[in-house]
Coordinates of C-alpha atoms and ligand atoms in Angstrom, one line a residue:
M1 CA 5.2 4.0 7.6
N2 CA 8.7 3.3 6.5
I3 CA 10.7 1.5 9.1
K4 CA 13.8 2.0 7.1
L5 CA 14.0 5.5 8.5
R6 CA 16.3 6.0 11.4
S7 CA 16.8 8.9 13.7
I8 CA 19.3 11.3 15.3
L9 CA 19.6 11.8 19.0
L10 CA 17.4 14.8 19.7
I11 CA 16.1 16.0 23.0
I12 CA 12.4 16.9 22.5
P13 CA 10.9 19.5 24.8
L14 CA 8.0 17.2 25.7
A15 CA 7.9 18.0 29.4
L16 CA 6.6 21.4 28.6
L17 CA 3.8 20.0 26.4
V18 CA 2.9 17.5 29.1
I19 CA 2.6 20.2 31.8
L20 CA 0.4 22.2 29.5
F21 CA -2.0 19.4 28.9
F22 CA -2.2 18.4 32.5
S23 CA -3.3 21.8 33.5
Q24 CA -5.9 21.8 30.7
K25 CA -7.2 18.5 31.9
K26 CA -7.6 19.7 35.4
Q27 CA -9.6 22.7 34.2
T28 CA -11.9 20.5 32.2
N29 CA -12.7 18.3 35.1
N30 CA -13.4 21.2 37.5
S31 CA -15.7 23.1 35.1
V32 CA -19.4 22.2 35.1
A33 CA -19.7 21.7 31.4
A34 CA -16.6 20.0 29.9
S35 CA -15.0 22.4 27.5
D36 CA -14.2 21.3 24.0
I37 CA -10.8 19.5 24.1
N38 CA -10.5 19.2 20.3
P39 CA -8.6 22.5 19.8
Q40 CA -6.0 21.2 22.3
F41 CA -5.8 17.9 20.6
D42 CA -5.2 19.7 17.3
I43 CA -2.3 21.6 18.9
Y44 CA -0.9 18.3 20.2
K45 CA -1.1 16.7 16.7
A46 CA 0.7 19.6 15.1
N47 CA 3.5 19.3 17.7
F48 CA 3.6 15.5 17.4
I49 CA 4.2 15.8 13.6
E50 CA 6.9 18.4 14.1
Q51 CA 8.7 16.0 16.5
L52 CA 8.1 13.1 14.2
W53 CA 9.9 14.8 11.3
A54 CA 12.9 15.6 13.5
V55 CA 13.2 12.0 14.5
Y56 CA 12.6 10.7 10.9
P57 CA 14.0 13.3 8.5
L58 CA 14.1 10.8 5.5
W59 CA 10.4 10.1 5.9
A60 CA 9.8 13.9 6.2
S61 CA 11.6 14.5 2.8
N62 CA 9.5 11.8 1.2
Q63 CA 6.3 13.4 2.4
G64 CA 7.3 16.8 1.0
Y65 CA 8.5 18.3 4.3
H66 CA 12.0 19.6 3.6
K67 CA 13.3 21.2 6.7
Y68 CA 15.5 18.3 7.5
D69 CA 16.8 17.5 4.0
S70 CA 20.4 18.0 4.9
I71 CA 20.3 15.4 7.7
L72 CA 21.1 11.7 7.4
I73 CA 20.7 9.9 10.7
V74 CA 23.2 7.1 11.5
P75 CA 21.2 4.0 12.5
N76 CA 22.7 2.9 15.8
N77 CA 21.8 2.2 19.4
A78 CA 21.6 5.9 20.1
S79 CA 19.2 6.6 17.3
R80 CA 17.0 3.7 18.3
A81 CA 16.9 4.9 21.9
N82 CA 15.8 8.2 20.6
E83 CA 13.0 6.7 18.6
L84 CA 11.9 4.8 21.7
A85 CA 12.0 7.9 23.8
F86 CA 9.9 9.8 21.3
S87 CA 7.4 7.0 21.1
N88 CA 7.0 6.5 24.8
A89 CA 6.8 10.2 25.6
N90 CA 4.0 10.6 23.0
L91 CA 2.1 7.6 24.3
D92 CA 2.2 9.3 27.7
S93 CA 1.0 12.6 26.1
L94 CA -1.9 10.8 24.4
K95 CA -3.1 9.5 27.8
I96 CA -3.9 13.0 28.8
F97 CA -6.8 13.1 26.4
D98 CA -10.1 11.5 27.1
V99 CA -10.8 9.8 23.7
T100 CA -14.5 9.8 24.3
L101 CA -14.6 13.6 24.3
L102 CA -12.9 13.9 20.9
S103 CA -14.6 14.5 17.5
D104 CA -14.9 11.5 15.2
N105 CA -12.0 12.7 13.1
N106 CA -9.8 13.2 16.1
K107 CA -10.9 9.9 17.7
T108 CA -9.5 8.0 14.7
D109 CA -6.4 10.2 14.5
Y110 CA -5.8 9.4 18.2
Y111 CA -6.0 5.6 17.6
M112 CA -3.8 5.9 14.5
I113 CA -1.1 7.9 16.3
E114 CA -1.2 5.4 19.2
N115 CA -0.8 2.5 16.7
Q116 CA 2.0 4.2 14.9
L117 CA 3.9 4.7 18.2
K118 CA 3.4 1.2 19.3
T119 CA 4.5 0.0 15.9
I120 CA 7.8 1.8 16.3
I121 CA 8.3 0.2 19.7
F122 CA 7.4 -3.2 18.3
S123 CA 9.7 -2.8 15.4
I124 CA 12.7 -1.9 17.5
N125 CA 12.2 -4.3 20.5
E126 CA 10.6 -7.3 18.8
L127 CA 10.6 -7.4 15.0
K128 CA 14.3 -6.2 14.9
S129 CA 14.5 -6.1 11.1
Y130 CA 17.5 -3.8 11.5
E131 CA 19.4 -7.0 12.4
W132 CA 18.2 -9.4 9.7
N133 CA 17.1 -7.3 6.8
P134 CA 20.1 -5.6 5.1
S135 CA 17.8 -3.9 2.6
D136 CA 16.6 -1.7 5.5
Y137 CA 19.8 0.2 4.6
N138 CA 19.6 2.1 1.4
V139 CA 20.1 5.9 1.1
S140 CA 19.6 6.4 -2.7
G141 CA 15.9 6.9 -2.7
A142 CA 16.0 9.8 -0.3
F143 CA 18.8 11.4 -2.2
A144 CA 17.0 11.0 -5.5
E145 CA 14.0 12.6 -4.0
I146 CA 16.0 15.8 -3.4
L147 CA 17.1 15.9 -7.1
I148 CA 13.6 15.2 -8.5
G149 CA 11.6 17.7 -6.3
N150 CA 11.0 21.2 -7.3
Y151 CA 10.1 22.7 -3.9
D152 CA 13.3 24.8 -3.8
S153 CA 16.0 26.1 -6.1
L154 CA 18.5 23.5 -7.5
D155 CA 21.3 25.4 -5.7
V156 CA 19.7 24.9 -2.3
R157 CA 18.8 21.3 -3.0
L158 CA 22.3 20.4 -4.2
R159 CA 23.8 21.9 -1.1
N160 CA 21.4 20.0 1.1
F161 CA 22.3 16.9 -0.9
N162 CA 26.0 17.5 -0.2
L163 CA 25.5 18.0 3.5
K164 CA 23.4 14.9 3.7
M165 CA 26.2 12.9 2.1
A166 CA 28.5 13.6 5.0
N167 CA 27.1 10.8 7.0
I168 CA 26.9 8.1 4.4
T169 CA 30.1 6.4 5.4
A170 CA 29.1 6.3 9.0
Y171 CA 25.6 5.2 8.0
Y172 CA 26.8 2.0 6.2
E173 CA 29.4 1.3 8.9
A174 CA 26.6 1.4 11.5
A175 CA 24.5 -0.9 9.3
K176 CA 27.3 -3.5 9.3
K177 CA 27.4 -3.4 13.1
N178 CA 23.6 -3.9 13.3
I179 CA 23.4 -6.8 10.9
N180 CA 23.6 -10.3 12.4
N181 CA 22.5 -13.5 10.7
P182 CA 20.6 -11.8 7.9
T183 CA 18.2 -13.7 5.6
I184 CA 19.7 -14.7 2.3
E185 CA 16.7 -13.2 0.5
H186 CA 17.0 -9.8 2.1
S187 CA 20.8 -9.8 1.6
L188 CA 20.3 -10.4 -2.1
L189 CA 17.7 -7.7 -2.3
A190 CA 20.0 -5.2 -0.5
I191 CA 22.8 -6.0 -2.9
D192 CA 20.5 -5.4 -5.9
Q193 CA 18.9 -2.2 -4.6
N194 CA 22.1 -0.6 -3.3
L195 CA 23.9 -1.3 -6.6
G196 CA 20.9 0.1 -8.4
G197 CA 21.0 3.3 -6.4
I198 CA 24.7 4.1 -7.1
S199 CA 23.7 6.0 -10.3
V200 CA 22.1 8.7 -8.1
F201 CA 25.5 9.7 -6.9
E202 CA 27.6 8.8 -10.0
K203 CA 25.3 10.3 -12.6
D204 CA 22.2 12.1 -11.5
F205 CA 24.0 14.3 -8.9
I206 CA 26.8 15.1 -11.3
D207 CA 24.3 15.9 -14.1
S208 CA 22.5 18.3 -11.8
L209 CA 25.8 19.9 -10.7
N210 CA 26.4 20.8 -14.3
K211 CA 23.3 22.9 -14.3
V212 CA 24.4 25.3 -11.6
T213 CA 27.2 27.8 -11.4
F214 CA 29.0 26.9 -8.2
G215 CA 32.6 27.9 -7.7
E216 CA 35.3 25.4 -8.8
H217 CA 36.3 24.6 -5.3
E218 CA 32.8 23.9 -4.1
R219 CA 32.1 21.8 -7.1
Q220 CA 35.2 19.7 -6.6
M221 CA 34.4 19.2 -3.0
M222 CA 30.9 18.0 -3.8
E223 CA 32.2 15.6 -6.5
A224 CA 34.7 14.2 -4.1
N225 CA 31.9 13.6 -1.5
A226 CA 29.9 11.8 -4.2
R227 CA 32.8 9.5 -4.9
E228 CA 33.2 8.7 -1.2
S229 CA 29.5 7.9 -1.1
V230 CA 29.8 5.5 -4.0
K231 CA 32.7 3.9 -2.3
A232 CA 30.8 3.5 1.0
I233 CA 27.9 1.8 -0.9
K234 CA 30.2 -0.5 -2.8
R235 CA 32.0 -1.5 0.4
Y236 CA 28.6 -2.4 2.0
V237 CA 27.7 -4.5 -1.0
L238 CA 31.0 -6.3 -1.0
W239 CA 30.7 -6.9 2.7
L240 CA 27.3 -8.5 2.1
K241 CA 28.6 -10.6 -0.7
T242 CA 31.5 -11.9 1.2
M243 CA 30.2 -12.1 4.8
S244 CA 30.3 -15.5 6.5
N245 CA 26.6 -16.3 7.2
K246 CA 26.6 -20.0 8.0
T247 CA 23.3 -20.0 9.8
P248 CA 21.2 -17.4 8.0
R249 CA 17.8 -16.5 9.5
S250 CA 14.8 -17.8 7.6
F251 CA 12.8 -15.2 5.7
R252 CA 9.7 -16.7 7.3
L253 CA 8.5 -14.5 10.1
G254 CA 7.0 -17.2 12.3
K255 CA 3.5 -17.2 13.8
D256 CA 4.2 -15.0 16.9
L257 CA 5.8 -12.1 15.1
Y258 CA 3.4 -12.4 12.2
E259 CA 0.3 -12.2 14.3
K260 CA 1.7 -9.0 16.0
K261 CA 2.8 -7.4 12.8
F262 CA -0.7 -8.2 11.3
E263 CA -2.3 -6.3 14.2
F264 CA -0.1 -3.3 13.9
D265 CA -0.1 -3.0 10.1
I266 CA -3.7 -4.0 9.3
Q267 CA -5.5 -3.0 12.5
S268 CA -8.4 -5.4 11.6
G269 CA -11.4 -6.2 13.7
Y270 CA -10.6 -9.9 12.8
T271 CA -7.7 -11.9 14.0
V272 CA -5.3 -13.2 11.3
D273 CA -6.5 -16.7 11.8
Q274 CA -10.1 -15.6 11.2
I275 CA -9.0 -13.8 8.0
Y276 CA -7.0 -16.8 6.8
N277 CA -10.0 -19.2 7.3
K278 CA -12.3 -16.7 5.6
A279 CA -9.9 -16.6 2.7
L280 CA -9.9 -20.4 2.4
Q281 CA -13.7 -20.5 2.5
H282 CA -13.9 -17.6 0.0
K283 CA -11.5 -19.4 -2.4
K284 CA -13.7 -22.5 -2.3
G285 CA -16.8 -20.5 -3.0
L286 CA -15.2 -18.7 -5.9
H287 CA -14.1 -22.0 -7.5
E288 CA -17.7 -23.3 -7.2
K289 CA -19.2 -20.3 -8.8
M290 CA -16.5 -20.2 -11.5
Y291 CA -17.1 -23.8 -12.4
T292 CA -20.8 -23.3 -12.8
I293 CA -20.1 -20.4 -15.2
A294 CA -17.3 -22.1 -17.1
D295 CA -19.4 -25.2 -17.5
N296 CA -22.2 -23.2 -19.0
L297 CA -19.9 -21.2 -21.3
W298 CA -18.0 -24.2 -22.7
E299 CA -20.5 -24.9 -25.4
K300 CA -20.7 -21.2 -26.5
Y301 CA -17.0 -20.9 -27.0
F302 CA -15.8 -24.4 -27.9
V303 CA -18.7 -26.1 -29.6
N304 CA -20.8 -23.4 -31.2
G305 CA -18.2 -20.7 -31.3
E306 CA -16.5 -19.4 -34.5
D307 CA -13.2 -20.7 -33.3
V308 CA -12.7 -23.2 -36.1
S309 CA -9.2 -24.2 -35.0
A310 CA -10.6 -25.4 -31.7
K311 CA -13.2 -27.4 -33.5
L312 CA -10.7 -28.9 -35.9
K313 CA -8.4 -29.9 -33.0
S314 CA -11.6 -31.3 -31.5
I315 CA -10.8 -30.1 -28.0
T316 CA -12.5 -32.3 -25.5
K317 CA -14.1 -30.8 -22.4
P318 CA -11.8 -31.3 -19.4
T319 CA -13.1 -33.4 -16.6
D320 CA -11.0 -31.6 -14.1
T321 CA -13.0 -28.6 -12.9
L322 CA -9.9 -26.2 -12.5
Q323 CA -8.7 -27.2 -16.0
L324 CA -12.1 -26.4 -17.4
I325 CA -12.2 -23.0 -15.7
K326 CA -8.7 -22.3 -17.0
Q327 CA -9.5 -23.1 -20.6
V328 CA -12.6 -20.9 -20.6
I329 CA -10.7 -18.0 -19.0
D330 CA -7.9 -18.3 -21.6
K331 CA -10.5 -18.2 -24.4
I332 CA -12.3 -15.2 -23.0
S333 CA -9.0 -13.4 -22.5
E334 CA -8.6 -13.2 -26.2
K335 CA -11.0 -10.3 -26.2
H336 CA -8.8 -7.3 -25.7
V337 CA -7.8 -3.9 -27.1
K338 CA -5.0 -3.4 -29.6
P339 CA -1.7 -2.2 -28.1
D340 CA -2.0 1.4 -29.4
E341 CA -5.6 1.6 -28.1
F342 CA -4.7 0.8 -24.5
Q343 CA -4.6 4.4 -23.3
S344 CA -7.7 5.6 -25.2
A345 CA -9.7 2.6 -24.0
I346 CA -9.0 3.5 -20.4
E347 CA -9.8 7.2 -20.9
Q348 CA -13.1 6.4 -22.7
Q349 CA -14.2 4.2 -19.8
L350 CA -14.1 6.8 -17.1
P351 CA -17.3 8.7 -18.2
V352 CA -19.1 5.4 -18.7
L353 CA -18.4 4.5 -15.1
T354 CA -19.5 7.9 -13.8
D355 CA -22.7 7.7 -15.8
F356 CA -23.5 4.3 -14.4
I357 CA -22.9 5.4 -10.8
L358 CA -25.2 8.4 -11.3
K359 CA -27.9 6.4 -13.0
K360 CA -27.9 3.8 -10.2
D361 CA -27.5 6.3 -7.4
L362 CA -24.5 4.5 -5.9
I363 CA -22.4 7.4 -4.5
Y364 CA -22.1 11.2 -5.1
I365 CA -19.2 12.0 -7.4
D366 CA -18.1 15.6 -7.2
P367 CA -18.3 16.9 -10.8
T368 CA -15.9 19.8 -9.9
K369 CA -13.1 17.4 -9.2
P370 CA -12.6 15.5 -12.4
L371 CA -9.7 13.1 -12.6
V372 CA -6.8 14.3 -14.8
V373 CA -5.8 11.5 -17.1
R374 CA -2.2 11.6 -18.3
K375 CA 0.3 9.4 -20.0
E376 CA 2.5 8.0 -17.2
P377 CA 5.6 10.1 -16.6
D378 CA 8.9 8.7 -17.7
Y379 CA 10.2 7.7 -14.3
M380 CA 7.2 5.3 -14.1
A381 CA 7.6 4.0 -17.6
G382 CA 7.7 0.2 -18.3
V383 CA 5.1 -0.7 -15.7
A384 CA 2.1 0.0 -18.0
G385 CA -1.3 -0.5 -16.3
A386 CA -2.8 2.4 -14.5
S387 CA -2.2 4.0 -11.2
I388 CA -3.3 7.1 -9.2
S389 CA -0.8 9.8 -8.2
A390 CA -2.2 11.9 -5.4
P391 CA -0.4 15.1 -4.2
G392 CA 1.5 14.7 -1.0
P393 CA 0.0 16.1 2.3
Y394 CA 2.1 19.3 2.0
D395 CA 1.2 19.9 -1.6
K396 CA -2.4 21.1 -1.3
N397 CA -2.8 22.5 -4.8
G398 CA -1.3 19.6 -6.6
N399 CA -3.4 17.7 -9.1
T400 CA -4.5 14.1 -8.7
Y401 CA -3.5 12.1 -11.8
Y402 CA -4.6 8.9 -13.4
N403 CA -1.3 7.6 -14.9
V404 CA -2.0 5.4 -17.9
G405 CA 0.9 3.4 -19.2
S406 CA 1.8 3.0 -22.9
L407 CA 2.8 -0.2 -24.5
S408 CA 4.7 1.5 -27.3
G409 CA 8.1 -0.2 -27.8
W410 CA 7.0 -3.4 -26.2
D411 CA 7.8 -6.6 -28.2
K412 CA 4.8 -8.4 -29.7
D413 CA 4.7 -11.3 -27.3
K414 CA 5.1 -9.3 -24.2
A415 CA 2.4 -6.9 -25.3
E416 CA 0.0 -9.7 -26.3
S417 CA 0.5 -11.5 -22.9
Y418 CA -0.1 -8.2 -21.1
L419 CA -3.2 -7.4 -23.1
R420 CA -4.6 -10.8 -22.5
E421 CA -4.1 -10.3 -18.8
Y422 CA -5.7 -6.8 -18.9
N423 CA -8.4 -8.0 -21.4
Y424 CA -11.7 -6.3 -22.2
Y425 CA -13.2 -7.4 -18.9
I426 CA -10.3 -7.0 -16.5
L427 CA -9.5 -3.5 -17.9
Q428 CA -12.9 -2.3 -16.7
I429 CA -12.4 -3.8 -13.3
L430 CA -9.0 -2.1 -13.1
N431 CA -10.6 1.3 -13.8
I432 CA -13.2 0.6 -11.1
H433 CA -10.5 -0.2 -8.7
E434 CA -8.0 2.5 -9.4
A435 CA -10.3 5.3 -10.4
I436 CA -14.1 5.4 -10.1
P437 CA -15.5 4.6 -7.6
G438 CA -12.3 3.0 -6.2
H439 CA -9.1 4.8 -5.1
Y440 CA -9.8 8.1 -6.8
T441 CA -13.3 8.5 -5.4
Q442 CA -12.1 7.5 -1.9
L443 CA -9.4 10.1 -2.1
V444 CA -11.8 12.9 -3.0
Y445 CA -14.0 12.0 0.1
S446 CA -11.0 11.7 2.4
N447 CA -9.9 15.2 1.4
Q448 CA -13.2 16.5 2.7
S449 CA -12.2 15.8 6.3
P450 CA -8.5 16.7 6.0
S451 CA -6.2 15.1 8.5
L452 CA -2.5 15.2 8.2
I453 CA -2.4 12.1 10.5
K454 CA -4.6 10.1 8.1
A455 CA -2.6 11.4 5.1
L456 CA 0.6 10.1 6.7
F457 CA -0.6 6.9 8.5
G458 CA -3.6 6.1 6.2
N459 CA -4.7 2.5 6.8
S460 CA -3.7 0.5 3.7
S461 CA -6.3 -2.2 4.4
M462 CA -9.2 0.3 4.4
I463 CA -7.8 2.0 1.3
E464 CA -7.2 -1.2 -0.7
G465 CA -10.3 -2.8 0.8
W466 CA -12.5 0.0 -0.5
A467 CA -11.1 -0.4 -4.0
V468 CA -11.6 -4.2 -4.0
Y469 CA -15.1 -3.7 -2.5
T470 CA -16.2 -1.4 -5.2
E471 CA -15.3 -3.9 -7.9
R472 CA -17.9 -6.3 -6.4
M473 CA -20.4 -3.6 -5.7
M474 CA -20.4 -2.3 -9.3
L475 CA -21.1 -5.8 -10.6
E476 CA -23.8 -6.5 -8.1
S477 CA -25.4 -3.2 -9.1
G478 CA -25.6 -4.5 -12.7
Y479 CA -22.6 -2.8 -14.3
D480 CA -22.1 -5.8 -16.6
N481 CA -24.1 -8.9 -15.8
S482 CA -22.6 -11.2 -18.5
P483 CA -21.2 -14.6 -17.3
E484 CA -17.9 -13.6 -18.9
M485 CA -17.5 -10.5 -16.8
W486 CA -18.4 -12.4 -13.6
L487 CA -16.0 -15.2 -14.4
M488 CA -13.2 -12.7 -15.0
Y489 CA -14.1 -10.8 -11.9
F490 CA -13.9 -14.0 -9.8
K491 CA -10.5 -14.7 -11.3
W492 CA -9.4 -11.1 -10.4
N493 CA -10.8 -11.5 -6.9
L494 CA -9.0 -14.9 -6.5
R495 CA -5.7 -12.9 -6.7
S496 CA -6.3 -10.9 -3.6
T497 CA -7.8 -13.9 -1.8
C498 CA -4.8 -16.1 -2.6
N499 CA -2.4 -13.3 -1.7
T500 CA -3.7 -13.6 1.9
I501 CA -3.5 -17.4 1.9
L502 CA 0.0 -17.3 0.4
D503 CA 1.4 -14.8 2.8
Y504 CA 0.0 -16.4 5.9
S505 CA 1.0 -19.9 4.8
V506 CA 4.5 -19.0 3.8
H507 CA 5.3 -17.0 7.0
T508 CA 3.5 -19.1 9.6
K509 CA 3.0 -22.6 8.1
N510 CA 6.2 -23.2 6.2
M511 CA 4.6 -23.4 2.8
N512 CA 7.3 -24.3 0.2
K513 CA 7.7 -22.8 -3.2
K514 CA 6.2 -25.7 -5.1
D515 CA 3.0 -25.5 -3.1
A516 CA 3.0 -21.8 -3.5
L517 CA 3.2 -22.0 -7.3
H518 CA 0.5 -24.6 -7.3
L519 CA -1.8 -22.3 -5.4
L520 CA -1.1 -19.3 -7.7
I521 CA -1.0 -21.1 -11.1
D522 CA -3.4 -24.0 -10.7
E523 CA -5.9 -22.6 -8.3
A524 CA -5.7 -18.9 -9.1
F525 CA -5.1 -19.2 -12.8
Q526 CA -2.0 -16.9 -12.9
Q527 CA 0.8 -16.9 -15.5
K528 CA 4.0 -18.6 -14.3
S529 CA 5.9 -15.3 -14.5
E530 CA 3.3 -13.6 -12.3
A531 CA 3.4 -16.4 -9.8
E532 CA 7.2 -16.4 -9.7
G533 CA 7.2 -12.7 -9.0
K534 CA 4.7 -13.1 -6.2
W535 CA 6.9 -15.8 -4.6
K536 CA 9.8 -13.4 -4.7
R537 CA 7.6 -10.7 -3.1
V538 CA 6.4 -12.9 -0.3
T539 CA 9.9 -13.8 0.7
V540 CA 10.9 -10.2 1.3
T541 CA 7.6 -8.7 2.6
Q542 CA 5.3 -9.8 5.4
V543 CA 1.6 -9.1 6.0
Q544 CA 1.4 -6.4 3.3
L545 CA -0.2 -9.0 0.9
C546 CA -3.1 -9.5 3.3
C547 CA -4.4 -5.9 3.2
Y548 CA -6.6 -6.3 0.1
F549 CA -8.6 -9.3 1.1
T550 CA -8.8 -8.2 4.8
G551 CA -10.2 -4.7 4.0
F552 CA -12.6 -6.1 1.4
T553 CA -14.0 -8.7 3.8
E554 CA -14.4 -6.2 6.6
I555 CA -16.2 -3.7 4.5
Y556 CA -18.4 -6.3 2.8
D557 CA -19.3 -8.0 6.1
F558 CA -20.1 -4.6 7.7
R559 CA -22.4 -3.7 4.8
E560 CA -24.2 -7.0 5.0
E561 CA -24.5 -6.6 8.8
L562 CA -26.0 -3.0 8.4
K563 CA -28.4 -4.3 5.8
K564 CA -29.8 -6.7 8.3
L565 CA -29.9 -4.2 11.2
Q566 CA -31.5 -1.4 9.2
G567 CA -33.8 -3.5 7.1
N568 CA -35.8 -1.3 4.8
N569 CA -34.0 1.8 6.0
F570 CA -30.7 0.6 4.5
N571 CA -29.6 2.8 1.6
L572 CA -26.5 1.9 -0.4
K573 CA -25.6 5.4 -1.5
Q574 CA -25.8 6.7 2.1
F575 CA -23.8 3.7 3.3
H576 CA -21.0 4.5 0.9
E577 CA -20.9 8.3 1.5
K578 CA -21.1 7.8 5.3
F579 CA -18.4 5.2 5.3
L580 CA -16.0 7.3 3.3
S581 CA -16.6 10.4 5.3
Y582 CA -14.4 9.1 8.1
G583 CA -11.3 9.2 6.0
S584 CA -8.6 6.5 5.6
A585 CA -9.0 5.1 9.1
P586 CA -9.1 1.4 10.0
V587 CA -12.4 -0.2 9.1
K588 CA -13.0 -1.4 12.7
Y589 CA -13.1 2.2 14.0
I590 CA -15.2 3.4 11.1
K591 CA -17.6 0.6 11.9
E592 CA -17.8 1.6 15.5
L593 CA -18.3 5.3 14.8
M594 CA -20.8 4.7 12.1
K595 CA -22.9 2.4 14.3
S596 CA -22.9 5.0 17.1
D597 CA -23.8 7.8 14.7
L598 CA -26.6 5.8 13.2
K599 CA -27.7 5.0 16.8
I600 CA -27.2 1.3 16.3
K601 CA -26.3 -0.5 19.6
P602 CA -23.0 -2.3 19.5
N603 CA -23.5 -6.0 19.5
Ligands
ZN1 ZN1 -4.6 -11.3 -28.6
ZN2 ZN1 -5.3 -0.6 -5.1

């Protein structure tokens, strides 16, 4: 969830709800056969979400729920007290339900609601980023959302936009009161992001006003409000730039907070120390396997290969193992598509992946739900690559798109460097990860057991872990058994592995920038620009970089455990389909439910 969102003081009629459920519970206990409590839990969930949106209107708008579009909550003690009251009251309401009597879908929803509420309490009482992270305060995204959306007429949206602007000055004044010893990194980020958002009020809003026929008076009033909003943002930025901050807080979270945040955000069955040690071990194993492959490929590419220039320069085989791996990777990266073939190469690969999955019987792919491939929309332009856009939880009829970037207009060097990164091999792994059987396939399965709770609080570690798992699974199933593909895959897998090592080391072990760049460039074979970008990211985020490797490890370990337990009865296709049937829940709960459904005793 987005902890940037703040709330208004709202009294929620929870007492009524609690009474209702207490009487239900009594009935259940008195009756001989316990009645099904799932319908009551469904009612509770619907009420919970209604309350959630009242407390977090910005989040609601972002998810496509527009009842509270006109409201901007001022982030102060009162709003935080309201969030805490909401969370504590709902934790109490949850206790009324006996989780063992809930359906599998509701069990995981129960745990995910509980975790969300505890996360809110932890964020306010312990993490306290509202004190040290000035980039928590930024209104432009939510306002831009109102202009982009087409859920209502432009007239209605602009009037909501205007009402929402009324609190912007108070919003930033409250922000200044909250902030105390901010980190330098988050202060700089806040300055950049807030300045970047000004155009929403200065340009986008005014452009939209020109498309409607409001009266002159109303229009002038709205334009004046927009000018006031811009002033409030600029005042905030100036305040950040000139504030005296002699003892800024470190951007490093520290072990205690990091461990807790890891538990709330990732919800892993492993502790963060276990994951960190697994990542170190995994990196070591990858390096060993990569060395064996690179050593074998050296002759093919540098001695017998057609690369005359290499022979003329009489390149000698490096004695350093990492150097040797790097040179072979660089050489193999030269096999890539032309800039104008980037999109068509991606499109052509999807049916190939589907055919392979069918042939090897890896997982059922619903043929009635083909992925709609499209050129990425303008507002995403410049990122290239490929990504999945799924409709929001309130947009049931929306299409799921595979956005494919275009390299047109890129200068030659930039395009070449990008295409080497997304070379012939990596491009296929990217398609597996993003589309089939990665994110897209997971999404199709999760839609079969619809849950608004999972759509909103979907576990990032399960979602990313699945995509990372499928890369490995496809290669293990023989998708491309060439040493080149395996070497490239290992390099790709090193990225998520080193993300975890980096995040943990920086936030809990004081890793400095020099050592971080060594890890990413020398040990994970990344370009300097990519490594610099990752360093910047790790200084302004915490834990998020761990979700890929953690989810991957949990799913992979679980599969291997089941293989042992089930022996000859293990079936890969059944494992995949059963695993995905629980939706985007934390792997540790899926594991528990799956074992119980498969009648495997917990160990
Ligand atoms: Zn090239
Ligand atoms: Zn992903």
